[in-house]
Amino acid sequence: SPLHIAVSRDEMRTPPKPLALEQSDTATFSYPSIAFDRNRLLLTYYIGEDSALVDGRSQTLLGLKFRAIDLEALTGECAPQRPAATIPPYALRPTQTGIDVRWFTDSPTLSRLRYWPVGDCSRVCTVVGAAPPSCDHHVTLTNLTAPGAFCYATADSPVISQCRALPSQADDTFSFVVFGDPQNHKHYADVIACATAVKPDFAIGLGDFVGRSTDDAFSSLLELSRPLLAHTPLFPVIGNHDYRRHSRPFERDNDTALYDRYLGDATGNASAIDCGPLRLLFLNYPDKGTLPAAGEQMHWLEKQLNGARAVGLKALLFHHCPCFTSTRIDWAVENTVLPPLLSRYNDVVLADF
């Protein structure tokens, strides 16, 4: 006890909504059998109840129960609730031909993303977000072309967003905004309002998106960012607070699991993207001591800088850890790694926070 029945329309991929047929504190229900007759479900099952005394001992009385249930009424009562989007779709890391889109639902589902060129609903494409069913959904859209914008939406959310791929031609015009360290979100809504008003083609965040790395903090960030993300993809750069849950020292929580869930790429969080006449370089450099001068990422960076110079692209470098400071707060500043390298590349634009 109790005895429930449920209906699934997708072979149990979505958790069904159960309906109680029997509830009792004293009886048990077992061995159900079903058959169908036109628009009825025919159900039998045993009922057992400890209520008889035979030779002074309690005995179980068994009974067979038959029920006929209207199928239309049953499927209506057991209709599963459609998963709702807790975080509507948003776009990350655009390229000249593609873009990553993520969204989250309140229960596991095979959520689908639809996208189409702006103004042309006849060319709708559909991709599945996650398999098996999940609350976290991530797809990479490919074969996109600039400068045409496209819309995207899911069945789990009424929100329709827009985006565009990055320009590929050196003479293409575009705009972008850069912001950094909104961790306490105190004035973040104002920052987002200003950035949205510019109508940029993309945005770059220089890290410390949250004060402590928790699901609630990232959910709050994305909710506050919604006015901008509804029309603008984001290039996120990881900061030290984005993967740490405590104050210093940080020894026990230096992982990027939550950051990768919401903003990261799960492959190192360092990347290079060409955009018109620019090469955008994003470093995984969240804190002092996290970018060894002779490390693999520095070798990758120098290769990217040489490659950009060889094809006539101007390099823009984005990271979180500052190289210089004008205040007494110097414990997070490191001027011994990037400045010596960049002294050989005086045409690089550096942006840090």
PDB file of N, CA and C in Angstrom, residues 83-92 99-115 126-131 134-141 152-157 159 161 222 226 261-263:
ATOM      1  N   PRO A  83       8.290  19.461 -18.246  1.00  0.00           N
ATOM      2  CA  PRO A  83       9.417  20.115 -17.568  1.00  0.00           C
ATOM      3  C   PRO A  83       9.485  21.595 -17.919  1.00  0.00           C
ATOM      4  N   ALA A  84       9.749  22.400 -16.926  1.00  0.00           N
ATOM      5  CA  ALA A  84       9.848  23.839 -17.134  1.00  0.00           C
ATOM      6  C   ALA A  84      11.304  24.258 -17.166  1.00  0.00           C
ATOM      7  N   ALA A  85      11.612  25.267 -17.970  1.00  0.00           N
ATOM      8  CA  ALA A  85      12.982  25.773 -18.055  1.00  0.00           C
ATOM      9  C   ALA A  85      13.261  26.644 -16.836  1.00  0.00           C
ATOM     10  N   THR A  86      14.202  26.207 -15.995  1.00  0.00           N
ATOM     11  CA  THR A  86      14.602  27.032 -14.857  1.00  0.00           C
ATOM     12  C   THR A  86      15.557  28.135 -15.299  1.00  0.00           C
ATOM     13  N   ILE A  87      16.359  27.863 -16.328  1.00  0.00           N
ATOM     14  CA  ILE A  87      17.219  28.873 -16.947  1.00  0.00           C
ATOM     15  C   ILE A  87      17.011  28.769 -18.452  1.00  0.00           C
ATOM     16  N   PRO A  88      16.426  29.779 -19.087  1.00  0.00           N
ATOM     17  CA  PRO A  88      16.156  29.701 -20.527  1.00  0.00           C
ATOM     18  C   PRO A  88      17.452  29.685 -21.334  1.00  0.00           C
ATOM     19  N   PRO A  89      17.382  29.346 -22.612  1.00  0.00           N
ATOM     20  CA  PRO A  89      18.592  29.201 -23.419  1.00  0.00           C
ATOM     21  C   PRO A  89      19.425  30.485 -23.492  1.00  0.00           C
ATOM     22  N   TYR A  90      20.744  30.302 -23.466  1.00  0.00           N
ATOM     23  CA  TYR A  90      21.672  31.409 -23.657  1.00  0.00           C
ATOM     24  C   TYR A  90      22.868  30.896 -24.454  1.00  0.00           C
ATOM     25  N   ALA A  91      23.542  31.813 -25.147  1.00  0.00           N
ATOM     26  CA  ALA A  91      24.592  31.436 -26.092  1.00  0.00           C
ATOM     27  C   ALA A  91      25.964  31.820 -25.567  1.00  0.00           C
ATOM     28  N   LEU A  92      26.931  30.927 -25.790  1.00  0.00           N
ATOM     29  CA  LEU A  92      28.311  31.126 -25.359  1.00  0.00           C
ATOM     30  C   LEU A  92      29.261  30.878 -26.529  1.00  0.00           C
ATOM     31  N   ILE A  99      27.945  28.148 -32.630  1.00  0.00           N
ATOM     32  CA  ILE A  99      27.754  28.737 -31.307  1.00  0.00           C
ATOM     33  C   ILE A  99      27.275  27.653 -30.351  1.00  0.00           C
ATOM     34  N   ASP A 100      27.639  27.782 -29.065  1.00  0.00           N
ATOM     35  CA  ASP A 100      27.165  26.866 -28.034  1.00  0.00           C
ATOM     36  C   ASP A 100      25.937  27.466 -27.362  1.00  0.00           C
ATOM     37  N   VAL A 101      24.920  26.633 -27.121  1.00  0.00           N
ATOM     38  CA  VAL A 101      23.700  27.075 -26.444  1.00  0.00           C
ATOM     39  C   VAL A 101      23.438  26.131 -25.265  1.00  0.00           C
ATOM     40  N   ARG A 102      23.091  26.726 -24.117  1.00  0.00           N
ATOM     41  CA  ARG A 102      22.797  25.946 -22.915  1.00  0.00           C
ATOM     42  C   ARG A 102      21.470  26.399 -22.320  1.00  0.00           C
ATOM     43  N   TRP A 103      20.812  25.462 -21.642  1.00  0.00           N
ATOM     44  CA  TRP A 103      19.618  25.791 -20.862  1.00  0.00           C
ATOM     45  C   TRP A 103      19.401  24.673 -19.840  1.00  0.00           C
ATOM     46  N   PHE A 104      18.531  24.941 -18.860  1.00  0.00           N
ATOM     47  CA  PHE A 104      18.330  24.010 -17.754  1.00  0.00           C
ATOM     48  C   PHE A 104      16.834  23.859 -17.486  1.00  0.00           C
ATOM     49  N   THR A 105      16.407  22.623 -17.151  1.00  0.00           N
ATOM     50  CA  THR A 105      15.015  22.352 -16.827  1.00  0.00           C
ATOM     51  C   THR A 105      14.910  21.826 -15.402  1.00  0.00           C
ATOM     52  N   ASP A 106      13.682  21.887 -14.838  1.00  0.00           N
ATOM     53  CA  ASP A 106      13.499  21.505 -13.441  1.00  0.00           C
ATOM     54  C   ASP A 106      13.360  20.005 -13.239  1.00  0.00           C
ATOM     55  N   SER A 107      13.277  19.228 -14.323  1.00  0.00           N
ATOM     56  CA  SER A 107      13.241  17.772 -14.230  1.00  0.00           C
ATOM     57  C   SER A 107      13.888  17.194 -15.479  1.00  0.00           C
ATOM     58  N   PRO A 108      14.397  15.966 -15.397  1.00  0.00           N
ATOM     59  CA  PRO A 108      15.085  15.373 -16.554  1.00  0.00           C
ATOM     60  C   PRO A 108      14.149  15.231 -17.752  1.00  0.00           C
ATOM     61  N   THR A 109      14.633  15.590 -18.912  1.00  0.00           N
ATOM     62  CA  THR A 109      13.842  15.490 -20.134  1.00  0.00           C
ATOM     63  C   THR A 109      14.767  15.474 -21.346  1.00  0.00           C
ATOM     64  N   LEU A 110      14.244  14.967 -22.456  1.00  0.00           N
ATOM     65  CA  LEU A 110      14.944  15.086 -23.733  1.00  0.00           C
ATOM     66  C   LEU A 110      14.509  16.398 -24.378  1.00  0.00           C
ATOM     67  N   SER A 111      15.062  17.479 -23.923  1.00  0.00           N
ATOM     68  CA  SER A 111      14.658  18.798 -24.393  1.00  0.00           C
ATOM     69  C   SER A 111      15.251  19.074 -25.770  1.00  0.00           C
ATOM     70  N   ARG A 112      14.499  19.779 -26.577  1.00  0.00           N
ATOM     71  CA  ARG A 112      14.921  20.078 -27.944  1.00  0.00           C
ATOM     72  C   ARG A 112      15.032  21.586 -28.158  1.00  0.00           C
ATOM     73  N   LEU A 113      16.019  21.970 -28.946  1.00  0.00           N
ATOM     74  CA  LEU A 113      16.220  23.380 -29.294  1.00  0.00           C
ATOM     75  C   LEU A 113      15.860  23.571 -30.753  1.00  0.00           C
ATOM     76  N   ARG A 114      15.041  24.581 -31.022  1.00  0.00           N
ATOM     77  CA  ARG A 114      14.682  24.952 -32.389  1.00  0.00           C
ATOM     78  C   ARG A 114      15.377  26.257 -32.745  1.00  0.00           C
ATOM     79  N   TYR A 115      15.892  26.352 -33.960  1.00  0.00           N
ATOM     80  CA  TYR A 115      16.513  27.612 -34.391  1.00  0.00           C
ATOM     81  C   TYR A 115      16.223  27.839 -35.871  1.00  0.00           C
ATOM     82  N   THR A 126      15.898  21.532 -35.733  1.00  0.00           N
ATOM     83  CA  THR A 126      15.725  21.064 -34.364  1.00  0.00           C
ATOM     84  C   THR A 126      16.882  20.157 -33.970  1.00  0.00           C
ATOM     85  N   VAL A 127      17.416  20.378 -32.770  1.00  0.00           N
ATOM     86  CA  VAL A 127      18.467  19.520 -32.223  1.00  0.00           C
ATOM     87  C   VAL A 127      18.074  19.123 -30.809  1.00  0.00           C
ATOM     88  N   VAL A 128      18.498  17.915 -30.382  1.00  0.00           N
ATOM     89  CA  VAL A 128      18.182  17.417 -29.043  1.00  0.00           C
ATOM     90  C   VAL A 128      19.267  17.856 -28.084  1.00  0.00           C
ATOM     91  N   GLY A 129      18.844  18.327 -26.891  1.00  0.00           N
ATOM     92  CA  GLY A 129      19.787  18.893 -25.937  1.00  0.00           C
ATOM     93  C   GLY A 129      20.612  17.887 -25.179  1.00  0.00           C
ATOM     94  N   ALA A 130      20.032  16.787 -24.704  1.00  0.00           N
ATOM     95  CA  ALA A 130      20.792  15.847 -23.878  1.00  0.00           C
ATOM     96  C   ALA A 130      20.176  14.472 -23.991  1.00  0.00           C
ATOM     97  N   ALA A 131      20.995  13.451 -24.041  1.00  0.00           N
ATOM     98  CA  ALA A 131      20.546  12.071 -24.006  1.00  0.00           C
ATOM     99  C   ALA A 131      21.558  11.271 -23.176  1.00  0.00           C
ATOM    100  N   SER A 134      18.011  14.680 -19.089  1.00  0.00           N
ATOM    101  CA  SER A 134      18.823  15.405 -18.123  1.00  0.00           C
ATOM    102  C   SER A 134      18.161  16.736 -17.803  1.00  0.00           C
ATOM    103  N   CYS A 135      18.618  17.363 -16.720  1.00  0.00           N
ATOM    104  CA  CYS A 135      18.208  18.740 -16.404  1.00  0.00           C
ATOM    105  C   CYS A 135      19.138  19.754 -17.062  1.00  0.00           C
ATOM    106  N   ASP A 136      20.336  19.315 -17.462  1.00  0.00           N
ATOM    107  CA  ASP A 136      21.326  20.183 -18.095  1.00  0.00           C
ATOM    108  C   ASP A 136      21.343  19.913 -19.593  1.00  0.00           C
ATOM    109  N   HIS A 137      21.235  20.964 -20.393  1.00  0.00           N
ATOM    110  CA  HIS A 137      21.145  20.791 -21.836  1.00  0.00           C
ATOM    111  C   HIS A 137      22.174  21.689 -22.520  1.00  0.00           C
ATOM    112  N   HIS A 138      22.862  21.120 -23.495  1.00  0.00           N
ATOM    113  CA  HIS A 138      23.967  21.820 -24.168  1.00  0.00           C
ATOM    114  C   HIS A 138      24.033  21.320 -25.597  1.00  0.00           C
ATOM    115  N   VAL A 139      23.917  22.218 -26.549  1.00  0.00           N
ATOM    116  CA  VAL A 139      24.071  21.857 -27.954  1.00  0.00           C
ATOM    117  C   VAL A 139      25.036  22.828 -28.616  1.00  0.00           C
ATOM    118  N   THR A 140      25.689  22.374 -29.655  1.00  0.00           N
ATOM    119  CA  THR A 140      26.540  23.228 -30.479  1.00  0.00           C
ATOM    120  C   THR A 140      25.916  23.341 -31.859  1.00  0.00           C
ATOM    121  N   LEU A 141      25.508  24.541 -32.218  1.00  0.00           N
ATOM    122  CA  LEU A 141      24.934  24.783 -33.532  1.00  0.00           C
ATOM    123  C   LEU A 141      26.065  25.046 -34.518  1.00  0.00           C
ATOM    124  N   TYR A 152      16.388  31.332 -31.586  1.00  0.00           N
ATOM    125  CA  TYR A 152      16.392  29.983 -31.018  1.00  0.00           C
ATOM    126  C   TYR A 152      15.508  29.948 -29.778  1.00  0.00           C
ATOM    127  N   ALA A 153      14.901  28.770 -29.543  1.00  0.00           N
ATOM    128  CA  ALA A 153      13.975  28.607 -28.421  1.00  0.00           C
ATOM    129  C   ALA A 153      13.804  27.121 -28.154  1.00  0.00           C
ATOM    130  N   THR A 154      13.254  26.791 -26.982  1.00  0.00           N
ATOM    131  CA  THR A 154      12.941  25.409 -26.640  1.00  0.00           C
ATOM    132  C   THR A 154      11.446  25.298 -26.356  1.00  0.00           C
ATOM    133  N   ALA A 155      10.957  24.049 -26.367  1.00  0.00           N
ATOM    134  CA  ALA A 155       9.559  23.808 -26.020  1.00  0.00           C
ATOM    135  C   ALA A 155       9.310  23.988 -24.530  1.00  0.00           C
ATOM    136  N   ASP A 156      10.391  24.015 -23.729  1.00  0.00           N
ATOM    137  CA  ASP A 156      10.260  24.128 -22.276  1.00  0.00           C
ATOM    138  C   ASP A 156      10.153  25.574 -21.815  1.00  0.00           C
ATOM    139  N   SER A 157      10.316  26.523 -22.727  1.00  0.00           N
ATOM    140  CA  SER A 157      10.331  27.930 -22.335  1.00  0.00           C
ATOM    141  C   SER A 157       9.694  28.781 -23.426  1.00  0.00           C
ATOM    142  N   VAL A 159      10.519  31.729 -24.031  1.00  0.00           N
ATOM    143  CA  VAL A 159      11.501  32.756 -24.380  1.00  0.00           C
ATOM    144  C   VAL A 159      12.115  32.453 -25.744  1.00  0.00           C
ATOM    145  N   SER A 161      15.158  33.746 -28.127  1.00  0.00           N
ATOM    146  CA  SER A 161      16.381  34.544 -28.114  1.00  0.00           C
ATOM    147  C   SER A 161      16.910  34.711 -29.531  1.00  0.00           C
ATOM    148  N   LEU A 222      22.811  34.390 -14.198  1.00  0.00           N
ATOM    149  CA  LEU A 222      22.191  34.227 -15.511  1.00  0.00           C
ATOM    150  C   LEU A 222      20.823  34.897 -15.571  1.00  0.00           C
ATOM    151  N   ARG A 226      19.927  38.132 -18.190  1.00  0.00           N
ATOM    152  CA  ARG A 226      18.973  37.785 -19.240  1.00  0.00           C
ATOM    153  C   ARG A 226      18.727  38.901 -20.259  1.00  0.00           C
ATOM    154  N   ARG A 261      29.737  23.758 -15.715  1.00  0.00           N
ATOM    155  CA  ARG A 261      28.320  23.465 -15.931  1.00  0.00           C
ATOM    156  C   ARG A 261      27.591  24.655 -16.549  1.00  0.00           C
ATOM    157  N   TYR A 262      27.897  25.853 -16.082  1.00  0.00           N
ATOM    158  CA  TYR A 262      27.142  27.021 -16.523  1.00  0.00           C
ATOM    159  C   TYR A 262      27.854  27.848 -17.590  1.00  0.00           C
ATOM    160  N   LEU A 263      29.187  27.982 -17.497  1.00  0.00           N
ATOM    161  CA  LEU A 263      29.896  28.894 -18.390  1.00  0.00           C
ATOM    162  C   LEU A 263      31.113  28.275 -19.069  1.00  0.00           C
TER     163      LEU A 263
END
